[in-house]
Amino acid sequence: MATELNLDASSEINVTAKRGDTLSFDITVKDSAGDAVDLTVYSFDMDVRSTTNPNKRNDVVLSTSTGGRNLLLASVSGAADGTLTVSASREAMQNVPPGSYIYDIAANHSTNSTTETFFFGTFTVKEDVTPNR
């Protein structure tokens, strides 16, 4: 009889955004008991990229760190009430070509030095008809 151990607690959330629009959304993070997780003890990393190769930065189109085609940074922050806020400026989103990408958001715990992926999924950017000025 085989025993399985699944350590992947991440959730899939697929995002669709418009090129050149300000990106902003909140996700409420709860533990297995349904209680809000204090996110102030974490820092967060996010990459939106065209491939899963973590060694290639030239496929990154939006990120919380510089590199690749990413010219302007996105922001991911957490609050004590479990609210995770993801945002990117209009200017940053203008630099993301329309298309389908993959992304994930990793949480880095400040006291116990652990990292885990909270969210992952597709990140689709659609062309905007009226250009932002």
PDB file of C-alpha atoms in Angstrom:
ATOM      1  CA  MET A   1       0.000   0.000   0.000  1.00  0.00           C
ATOM      2  CA  ALA A   2       1.429   3.362  -1.026  1.00  0.00           C
ATOM      3  CA  THR A   3       1.406   6.364   1.253  1.00  0.00           C
ATOM      4  CA  GLU A   4       1.197   9.823  -0.231  1.00  0.00           C
ATOM      5  CA  LEU A   5       2.353  13.102   1.242  1.00  0.00           C
ATOM      6  CA  ASN A   6       1.132  16.197  -0.603  1.00  0.00           C
ATOM      7  CA  LEU A   7       2.906  19.328   0.613  1.00  0.00           C
ATOM      8  CA  ASP A   8       1.405  21.547  -2.084  1.00  0.00           C
ATOM      9  CA  ALA A   9      -1.103  23.813  -0.341  1.00  0.00           C
ATOM     10  CA  SER A  10      -1.143  26.395  -3.136  1.00  0.00           C
ATOM     11  CA  SER A  11      -4.364  27.492  -4.801  1.00  0.00           C
ATOM     12  CA  GLU A  12      -4.925  28.068  -8.485  1.00  0.00           C
ATOM     13  CA  ILE A  13      -6.327  31.473  -9.396  1.00  0.00           C
ATOM     14  CA  ASN A  14      -6.419  32.445 -13.057  1.00  0.00           C
ATOM     15  CA  VAL A  15      -6.128  36.186 -13.753  1.00  0.00           C
ATOM     16  CA  THR A  16      -7.281  38.138 -16.822  1.00  0.00           C
ATOM     17  CA  ALA A  17      -6.294  41.788 -17.208  1.00  0.00           C
ATOM     18  CA  LYS A  18      -6.230  44.476 -19.875  1.00  0.00           C
ATOM     19  CA  ARG A  19      -2.963  45.799 -21.241  1.00  0.00           C
ATOM     20  CA  GLY A  20      -2.401  49.356 -20.042  1.00  0.00           C
ATOM     21  CA  ASP A  21      -5.020  49.207 -17.269  1.00  0.00           C
ATOM     22  CA  THR A  22      -3.997  49.551 -13.640  1.00  0.00           C
ATOM     23  CA  LEU A  23      -3.848  46.084 -12.078  1.00  0.00           C
ATOM     24  CA  SER A  24      -5.200  45.748  -8.555  1.00  0.00           C
ATOM     25  CA  PHE A  25      -6.872  42.867  -6.761  1.00  0.00           C
ATOM     26  CA  ASP A  26      -7.156  41.442  -3.251  1.00  0.00           C
ATOM     27  CA  ILE A  27      -7.213  37.820  -2.118  1.00  0.00           C
ATOM     28  CA  THR A  28      -8.170  36.784   1.414  1.00  0.00           C
ATOM     29  CA  VAL A  29      -5.790  34.125   2.760  1.00  0.00           C
ATOM     30  CA  LYS A  30      -7.180  31.730   5.365  1.00  0.00           C
ATOM     31  CA  ASP A  31      -5.698  28.737   7.147  1.00  0.00           C
ATOM     32  CA  SER A  32      -7.197  25.237   7.135  1.00  0.00           C
ATOM     33  CA  ALA A  33      -9.490  26.202  10.036  1.00  0.00           C
ATOM     34  CA  GLY A  34     -10.899  29.112   8.039  1.00  0.00           C
ATOM     35  CA  ASP A  35      -9.150  31.820  10.072  1.00  0.00           C
ATOM     36  CA  ALA A  36      -7.422  34.751   8.399  1.00  0.00           C
ATOM     37  CA  VAL A  37      -3.626  34.411   8.192  1.00  0.00           C
ATOM     38  CA  ASP A  38      -1.537  37.340   9.475  1.00  0.00           C
ATOM     39  CA  LEU A  39       0.386  38.205   6.332  1.00  0.00           C
ATOM     40  CA  THR A  40       2.528  40.930   7.916  1.00  0.00           C
ATOM     41  CA  VAL A  41       5.177  38.308   8.762  1.00  0.00           C
ATOM     42  CA  TYR A  42       5.720  37.562   5.057  1.00  0.00           C
ATOM     43  CA  SER A  43       7.383  39.183   2.101  1.00  0.00           C
ATOM     44  CA  PHE A  44       6.168  38.150  -1.338  1.00  0.00           C
ATOM     45  CA  ASP A  45       7.659  37.385  -4.746  1.00  0.00           C
ATOM     46  CA  MET A  46       5.648  37.205  -7.952  1.00  0.00           C
ATOM     47  CA  ASP A  47       6.707  36.441 -11.521  1.00  0.00           C
ATOM     48  CA  VAL A  48       4.522  36.549 -14.609  1.00  0.00           C
ATOM     49  CA  ARG A  49       6.375  34.748 -17.400  1.00  0.00           C
ATOM     50  CA  SER A  50       5.964  32.837 -20.625  1.00  0.00           C
ATOM     51  CA  THR A  51       7.802  29.651 -19.521  1.00  0.00           C
ATOM     52  CA  THR A  52       8.349  27.675 -16.349  1.00  0.00           C
ATOM     53  CA  ASN A  53      12.139  27.884 -16.571  1.00  0.00           C
ATOM     54  CA  PRO A  54      13.203  29.682 -13.357  1.00  0.00           C
ATOM     55  CA  ASN A  55      16.722  30.245 -14.722  1.00  0.00           C
ATOM     56  CA  LYS A  56      15.556  32.441 -17.611  1.00  0.00           C
ATOM     57  CA  ARG A  57      14.699  36.031 -16.712  1.00  0.00           C
ATOM     58  CA  ASN A  58      14.187  37.123 -20.314  1.00  0.00           C
ATOM     59  CA  ASP A  59      10.715  35.517 -20.334  1.00  0.00           C
ATOM     60  CA  VAL A  60       9.489  37.584 -17.346  1.00  0.00           C
ATOM     61  CA  VAL A  61       6.947  40.261 -18.336  1.00  0.00           C
ATOM     62  CA  LEU A  62       5.852  41.419 -14.857  1.00  0.00           C
ATOM     63  CA  SER A  63       7.467  40.792 -11.494  1.00  0.00           C
ATOM     64  CA  THR A  64       8.173  42.042  -7.993  1.00  0.00           C
ATOM     65  CA  SER A  65      11.867  42.062  -8.956  1.00  0.00           C
ATOM     66  CA  THR A  66      13.688  43.499 -11.938  1.00  0.00           C
ATOM     67  CA  GLY A  67      14.915  41.423 -14.844  1.00  0.00           C
ATOM     68  CA  GLY A  68      13.886  40.193 -18.247  1.00  0.00           C
ATOM     69  CA  ARG A  69      11.390  42.299 -20.161  1.00  0.00           C
ATOM     70  CA  ASN A  70      10.046  43.537 -16.814  1.00  0.00           C
ATOM     71  CA  LEU A  71      10.785  47.272 -16.735  1.00  0.00           C
ATOM     72  CA  LEU A  72       8.503  48.392 -13.902  1.00  0.00           C
ATOM     73  CA  LEU A  73       7.703  46.472 -10.739  1.00  0.00           C
ATOM     74  CA  ALA A  74       4.503  44.918  -9.522  1.00  0.00           C
ATOM     75  CA  SER A  75       3.701  44.950  -5.816  1.00  0.00           C
ATOM     76  CA  VAL A  76       2.436  42.185  -3.543  1.00  0.00           C
ATOM     77  CA  SER A  77       1.747  42.992   0.105  1.00  0.00           C
ATOM     78  CA  GLY A  78      -0.088  41.410   2.994  1.00  0.00           C
ATOM     79  CA  ALA A  79      -2.126  42.709   5.912  1.00  0.00           C
ATOM     80  CA  ALA A  80      -2.847  41.342   9.388  1.00  0.00           C
ATOM     81  CA  ASP A  81      -6.458  40.570   8.403  1.00  0.00           C
ATOM     82  CA  GLY A  82      -5.332  38.089   5.715  1.00  0.00           C
ATOM     83  CA  THR A  83      -5.718  40.463   2.773  1.00  0.00           C
ATOM     84  CA  LEU A  84      -3.109  39.929   0.059  1.00  0.00           C
ATOM     85  CA  THR A  85      -2.988  42.871  -2.363  1.00  0.00           C
ATOM     86  CA  VAL A  86      -1.494  42.526  -5.844  1.00  0.00           C
ATOM     87  CA  SER A  87      -0.989  45.645  -7.934  1.00  0.00           C
ATOM     88  CA  ALA A  88       0.876  47.070 -10.907  1.00  0.00           C
ATOM     89  CA  SER A  89       0.754  50.543 -12.370  1.00  0.00           C
ATOM     90  CA  ARG A  90      -0.829  51.412 -15.698  1.00  0.00           C
ATOM     91  CA  GLU A  91       2.678  52.046 -17.026  1.00  0.00           C
ATOM     92  CA  ALA A  92       3.879  48.594 -15.947  1.00  0.00           C
ATOM     93  CA  MET A  93       0.870  46.928 -17.568  1.00  0.00           C
ATOM     94  CA  GLN A  94       1.476  48.859 -20.816  1.00  0.00           C
ATOM     95  CA  ASN A  95       4.793  46.989 -21.055  1.00  0.00           C
ATOM     96  CA  VAL A  96       3.112  43.555 -20.938  1.00  0.00           C
ATOM     97  CA  PRO A  97       2.327  42.286 -24.453  1.00  0.00           C
ATOM     98  CA  PRO A  98      -1.115  40.722 -24.924  1.00  0.00           C
ATOM     99  CA  GLY A  99      -0.964  36.973 -24.496  1.00  0.00           C
ATOM    100  CA  SER A 100      -1.209  34.058 -22.122  1.00  0.00           C
ATOM    101  CA  TYR A 101       1.375  33.661 -19.360  1.00  0.00           C
ATOM    102  CA  ILE A 102       1.867  31.735 -16.137  1.00  0.00           C
ATOM    103  CA  TYR A 103       2.478  33.215 -12.705  1.00  0.00           C
ATOM    104  CA  ASP A 104       2.937  32.356  -9.089  1.00  0.00           C
ATOM    105  CA  ILE A 105       3.118  34.201  -5.788  1.00  0.00           C
ATOM    106  CA  ALA A 106       5.589  32.897  -3.218  1.00  0.00           C
ATOM    107  CA  ALA A 107       5.409  33.859   0.460  1.00  0.00           C
ATOM    108  CA  ASN A 108       8.655  34.179   2.423  1.00  0.00           C
ATOM    109  CA  HIS A 109       8.162  33.899   6.200  1.00  0.00           C
ATOM    110  CA  SER A 110      10.372  36.387   8.033  1.00  0.00           C
ATOM    111  CA  THR A 111      10.930  34.456  11.276  1.00  0.00           C
ATOM    112  CA  ASN A 112      11.227  30.811  10.303  1.00  0.00           C
ATOM    113  CA  SER A 113      12.888  31.390   6.888  1.00  0.00           C
ATOM    114  CA  THR A 114      10.424  29.210   4.984  1.00  0.00           C
ATOM    115  CA  THR A 115       9.052  29.851   1.519  1.00  0.00           C
ATOM    116  CA  GLU A 116       5.868  28.448   0.045  1.00  0.00           C
ATOM    117  CA  THR A 117       3.836  29.148  -3.052  1.00  0.00           C
ATOM    118  CA  PHE A 118       0.450  30.564  -2.078  1.00  0.00           C
ATOM    119  CA  PHE A 119      -1.067  31.044  -5.544  1.00  0.00           C
ATOM    120  CA  PHE A 120      -0.402  30.088  -9.165  1.00  0.00           C
ATOM    121  CA  GLY A 121      -2.235  30.004 -12.456  1.00  0.00           C
ATOM    122  CA  THR A 122      -2.581  31.578 -15.845  1.00  0.00           C
ATOM    123  CA  PHE A 123      -2.207  35.321 -16.343  1.00  0.00           C
ATOM    124  CA  THR A 124      -3.940  36.451 -19.517  1.00  0.00           C
ATOM    125  CA  VAL A 125      -3.429  39.964 -20.853  1.00  0.00           C
ATOM    126  CA  LYS A 126      -5.928  41.241 -23.416  1.00  0.00           C
ATOM    127  CA  GLU A 127      -5.320  44.160 -25.756  1.00  0.00           C
ATOM    128  CA  ASP A 128      -7.140  47.351 -24.865  1.00  0.00           C
ATOM    129  CA  VAL A 129      -9.073  49.020 -27.708  1.00  0.00           C
ATOM    130  CA  THR A 130      -8.741  52.575 -26.436  1.00  0.00           C
ATOM    131  CA  PRO A 131      -5.112  53.322 -25.609  1.00  0.00           C
ATOM    132  CA  ASN A 132      -4.385  54.967 -22.282  1.00  0.00           C
ATOM    133  CA  ARG A 133      -2.920  58.405 -22.515  1.00  0.00           C
TER     134      ARG A 133
END
